[in-house]
Each structure stands twice: as structure tokens, then as C-alpha cells.
Tab-separated table of C-alpha atoms in Angstrom:
chain	number	residue	atom	x	y	z
A	1	MET	CA	-38.006	10.151	180.909
A	2	SER	CA	-35.568	7.357	181.523
A	3	LEU	CA	-33.241	5.122	179.582
A	4	LEU	CA	-34.392	1.567	178.979
A	5	PRO	CA	-32.060	-1.431	178.832
A	6	ILE	CA	-31.627	-2.678	175.253
A	7	ILE	CA	-31.482	-6.446	175.081
A	8	GLU	CA	-28.732	-7.943	172.967
A	9	TYR	CA	-28.276	-10.955	170.737
A	10	PRO	CA	-28.720	-13.863	171.469
A	11	ASP	CA	-31.500	-12.951	173.937
A	12	PRO	CA	-34.460	-15.193	172.942
A	13	HIS	CA	-36.919	-12.256	173.080
A	14	LEU	CA	-35.315	-10.995	169.867
A	15	ARG	CA	-36.586	-14.114	168.071
A	16	GLU	CA	-40.201	-13.905	169.232
A	17	ARG	CA	-43.032	-12.436	167.189
A	18	ALA	CA	-44.572	-9.436	168.934
A	19	VAL	CA	-48.334	-9.236	169.494
A	20	ASP	CA	-50.589	-6.441	168.261
A	21	VAL	CA	-51.158	-3.501	170.562
A	22	ASP	CA	-54.736	-2.871	171.662
A	23	PRO	CA	-55.440	0.638	170.292
A	24	ALA	CA	-57.306	1.477	173.525
A	25	LEU	CA	-53.956	1.314	175.348
A	26	LEU	CA	-52.449	4.146	173.298
A	27	ALA	CA	-54.179	6.783	175.417
A	28	GLN	CA	-52.694	5.355	178.612
A	29	PRO	CA	-49.997	7.552	180.199
A	30	ALA	CA	-47.831	4.454	180.721
A	31	PHE	CA	-47.789	3.715	176.982
A	32	GLN	CA	-46.971	7.329	176.112
A	33	LYS	CA	-44.161	7.333	178.699
A	34	ARG	CA	-42.761	4.108	177.237
A	35	LEU	CA	-42.643	5.764	173.797
A	36	ASP	CA	-40.858	8.800	175.257
A	37	ASP	CA	-38.417	6.522	177.103
A	38	MET	CA	-37.759	4.606	173.885
A	39	PHE	CA	-36.944	7.825	172.022
A	40	GLU	CA	-34.565	8.893	174.784
A	41	THR	CA	-32.951	5.432	174.723
A	42	MET	CA	-32.620	5.403	170.918
A	43	TYR	CA	-31.115	8.884	170.758
A	44	GLU	CA	-28.680	8.142	173.585
A	45	ALA	CA	-27.521	4.843	172.041
A	46	PRO	CA	-27.280	6.473	169.348
A	47	GLY	CA	-29.603	4.876	166.816
A	48	ILE	CA	-32.184	5.695	164.167
A	49	GLY	CA	-34.784	3.074	165.056
A	50	LEU	CA	-35.889	0.979	168.003
A	51	ALA	CA	-38.543	-1.718	168.180
A	52	ALA	CA	-40.356	-2.652	171.398
A	53	PRO	CA	-38.891	-6.198	171.505
A	54	GLN	CA	-35.432	-4.620	171.764
A	55	VAL	CA	-36.459	-3.284	175.170
A	56	ALA	CA	-38.068	-6.627	176.121
A	57	VAL	CA	-41.640	-5.552	175.291
A	58	LEU	CA	-43.189	-8.103	172.952
A	59	GLU	CA	-45.722	-5.730	171.413
A	60	ARG	CA	-45.924	-4.462	167.824
A	61	PHE	CA	-44.701	-0.907	167.994
A	62	MET	CA	-41.524	0.863	167.030
A	63	ILE	CA	-39.972	4.280	166.712
A	64	VAL	CA	-37.818	5.764	163.953
A	65	ASP	CA	-35.998	9.039	163.361
A	66	VAL	CA	-33.517	9.090	160.463
A	67	ASP	CA	-33.130	12.880	160.555
A	68	GLU	CA	-29.582	13.964	161.492
A	69	ASP	CA	-31.052	16.696	163.684
A	70	ARG	CA	-33.469	14.251	165.372
A	71	GLY	CA	-36.346	16.344	164.141
A	72	GLN	CA	-38.597	13.730	162.544
A	73	PRO	CA	-39.601	11.248	165.263
A	74	LEU	CA	-42.073	8.688	163.957
A	75	VAL	CA	-44.117	6.161	165.917
A	76	PHE	CA	-45.539	3.056	164.253
A	77	VAL	CA	-48.078	0.979	166.182
A	78	ASN	CA	-49.152	-2.338	164.609
A	79	PRO	CA	-47.278	-1.550	161.362
A	80	VAL	CA	-47.932	-3.564	158.220
A	81	ILE	CA	-45.810	-3.198	155.108
A	82	ARG	CA	-48.356	-3.339	152.274
A	83	ASN	CA	-46.131	-2.863	149.257
A	84	ARG	CA	-42.444	-3.197	148.494
A	85	SER	CA	-40.846	-1.839	145.345
A	86	GLU	CA	-39.161	-4.196	142.939
A	87	ALA	CA	-36.171	-1.869	142.998
A	88	LEU	CA	-33.676	-2.949	145.629
A	89	ARG	CA	-31.185	-0.975	147.665
A	90	ALA	CA	-28.106	-2.221	149.493
A	91	HIS	CA	-27.395	-0.397	152.734
A	92	GLN	CA	-24.880	-0.833	155.523
A	93	GLU	CA	-26.972	-1.853	158.537
A	94	GLY	CA	-26.224	-2.106	162.200
A	95	CYS	CA	-28.423	-2.832	165.193
A	96	LEU	CA	-28.553	-1.616	168.777
A	97	SER	CA	-29.148	-5.244	169.818
A	98	ILE	CA	-26.016	-6.421	167.976
A	99	PRO	CA	-23.618	-3.607	168.902
A	100	GLY	CA	-20.510	-3.061	166.818
A	101	ILE	CA	-21.598	-5.280	163.932
A	102	TYR	CA	-22.386	-3.814	160.519
A	103	ALA	CA	-23.119	-5.523	157.220
A	104	GLU	CA	-24.554	-4.701	153.835
A	105	VAL	CA	-28.176	-5.826	153.518
A	106	THR	CA	-30.321	-5.584	150.392
A	107	ARG	CA	-33.953	-4.589	150.873
A	108	ALA	CA	-36.745	-3.016	148.854
A	109	ASP	CA	-35.815	0.592	148.061
A	110	GLY	CA	-39.405	1.792	148.483
A	111	ILE	CA	-42.247	0.645	150.714
A	112	GLU	CA	-45.779	1.516	151.707
A	113	VAL	CA	-46.575	0.978	155.377
A	114	ASP	CA	-49.852	1.263	157.270
A	115	ALA	CA	-49.799	1.888	161.023
A	116	LEU	CA	-51.317	3.810	163.892
A	117	ASP	CA	-49.513	6.870	165.245
A	118	ARG	CA	-48.844	7.341	168.954
A	119	HIS	CA	-52.412	8.637	169.448
A	120	GLY	CA	-54.116	5.806	167.550
A	121	LYS	CA	-54.711	7.689	164.307
A	122	PRO	CA	-54.238	5.440	161.240
A	123	PHE	CA	-51.802	6.572	158.569
A	124	THR	CA	-50.129	5.310	155.414
A	125	LEU	CA	-46.590	6.268	154.563
A	126	ARG	CA	-44.861	5.796	151.205
A	127	VAL	CA	-41.097	6.156	151.567
A	128	ASP	CA	-37.829	5.129	150.003
A	129	GLY	CA	-34.126	5.180	150.766
A	130	LEU	CA	-32.826	5.141	154.327
A	131	LEU	CA	-36.258	5.586	155.919
A	132	ALA	CA	-37.615	2.577	154.001
A	133	THR	CA	-34.596	0.516	155.056
A	134	CYS	CA	-34.999	1.526	158.695
A	135	ILE	CA	-38.723	0.738	158.763
A	136	GLN	CA	-38.134	-2.697	157.215
A	137	HIS	CA	-35.357	-3.374	159.757
A	138	GLU	CA	-37.615	-2.447	162.687
A	139	VAL	CA	-40.636	-4.377	161.354
A	140	ASP	CA	-38.319	-7.390	161.126
A	141	HIS	CA	-37.685	-7.011	164.870
A	142	LEU	CA	-41.438	-7.188	165.447
A	143	ASP	CA	-41.427	-10.484	163.528
A	144	GLY	CA	-38.453	-11.948	165.415
A	145	LYS	CA	-36.007	-11.437	162.560
A	146	LEU	CA	-32.578	-9.773	162.682
A	147	PHE	CA	-30.529	-8.124	159.959
A	148	ILE	CA	-27.866	-10.845	160.273
A	149	ASP	CA	-30.493	-13.327	159.022
A	150	TYR	CA	-30.068	-11.752	155.567
A	151	LEU	CA	-26.365	-12.559	155.469
A	152	SER	CA	-24.846	-15.644	153.874
A	153	PRO	CA	-23.931	-18.353	156.395
A	154	LEU	CA	-20.252	-17.432	156.074
A	155	LYS	CA	-20.800	-13.692	156.592
A	156	ARG	CA	-23.185	-14.358	159.491
A	157	SER	CA	-20.612	-16.642	161.125
A	158	MET	CA	-17.902	-14.000	160.685
A	159	ALA	CA	-20.168	-11.301	162.151
A	160	LEU	CA	-21.004	-13.424	165.192
A	161	LYS	CA	-17.328	-14.251	165.769
A	162	LYS	CA	-16.566	-10.528	165.642
A	163	LEU	CA	-19.379	-9.875	168.128
A	164	SER	CA	-17.914	-12.487	170.468
A	165	LYS	CA	-14.464	-10.843	170.240
A	166	LEU	CA	-15.942	-7.383	170.867
A	167	ARG	CA	-17.676	-8.660	173.996
A	168	LYS	CA	-14.494	-10.337	175.288
A	169	HIS	CA	-12.479	-7.151	174.894
A	170	GLY	CA	-15.105	-4.788	176.269
């Protein structure tokens, strides 16, 4: 396995909509290696989710593991969020592509998502809390959307100024 470079804001790839993955490609060793490399990259960063566009691959797949012991790795290929609860949850979010910036974002507390696993088997997952937040965050990446897009113009401007200062000072 090897670490992949994570692209950072304002790289234009982060704003592009990813294309569906051909399920026939899931059996390819290269695809399986990319998934393994993404997990290694996410854990090393450290993070709890990573979408393919964040490693400059404009395809609709992502990985998630919100378990503190890194024991629940999940792969979502061509994910579609089918239902979102009316109940909302505010959560402090960050992003590996916008390092050092955190902000409170309100999202649906519960979701239902359909996807293929890493071997092409379809599944439906109904989740809430942190896992639901993480999945919504990563699906946004597949659609070219970032968590800072949910912030008010003032808070987004403040976050981007902070990012600029962080980059200047290493």
C-alpha cells in the first residue's frame, strides 16, 4: 500500500461532479489497491472519511471509518442517499482537503444510503449521528460540494482567511 496525495482547496477537481464507477471495474486489482491506498491515506492523515475526488480521481466512490479503533472500514461505490430524516444535527466538521479549518454544519441526523461495496454487492445502510454526517460530507465531495459551502458568507470568508494564514505560517 502507499499514501496518496490529498488535493487541497481551491483545487478545481474538488468542485467537479464525479462520474459513476462501472461495476465491472470493482474486480480489477488496480481498483482494490486504490481502495487500500485510500484507507492507508485516510488513517495516516488522520481522518474518518475520504472521497475519490480528494485524491484527484473523479469517480463516485468513497471510504469511511468513524470507529476510534479503525475497525469498521466501509466502502461506498456509486452511493445515493435515498432518505434524510427531518431531524437535524449540528456537528463540528473538518476536511482533509481544507486542513486546519473546522466549523459547525447542520445536516440530517439520519440517512438511508444505497451503494455497492468494494466487491460490487449492493447494500442499503440506515444510520444516524456521526456516521450519517460523515457519509453526507463524503457524498458532497462526489457532487463537487464542500462543507464550507454550508457556512454563511461571513463564516466562510473567515474560514478561508484562516486557511490562508495557516498556509503562510506552515
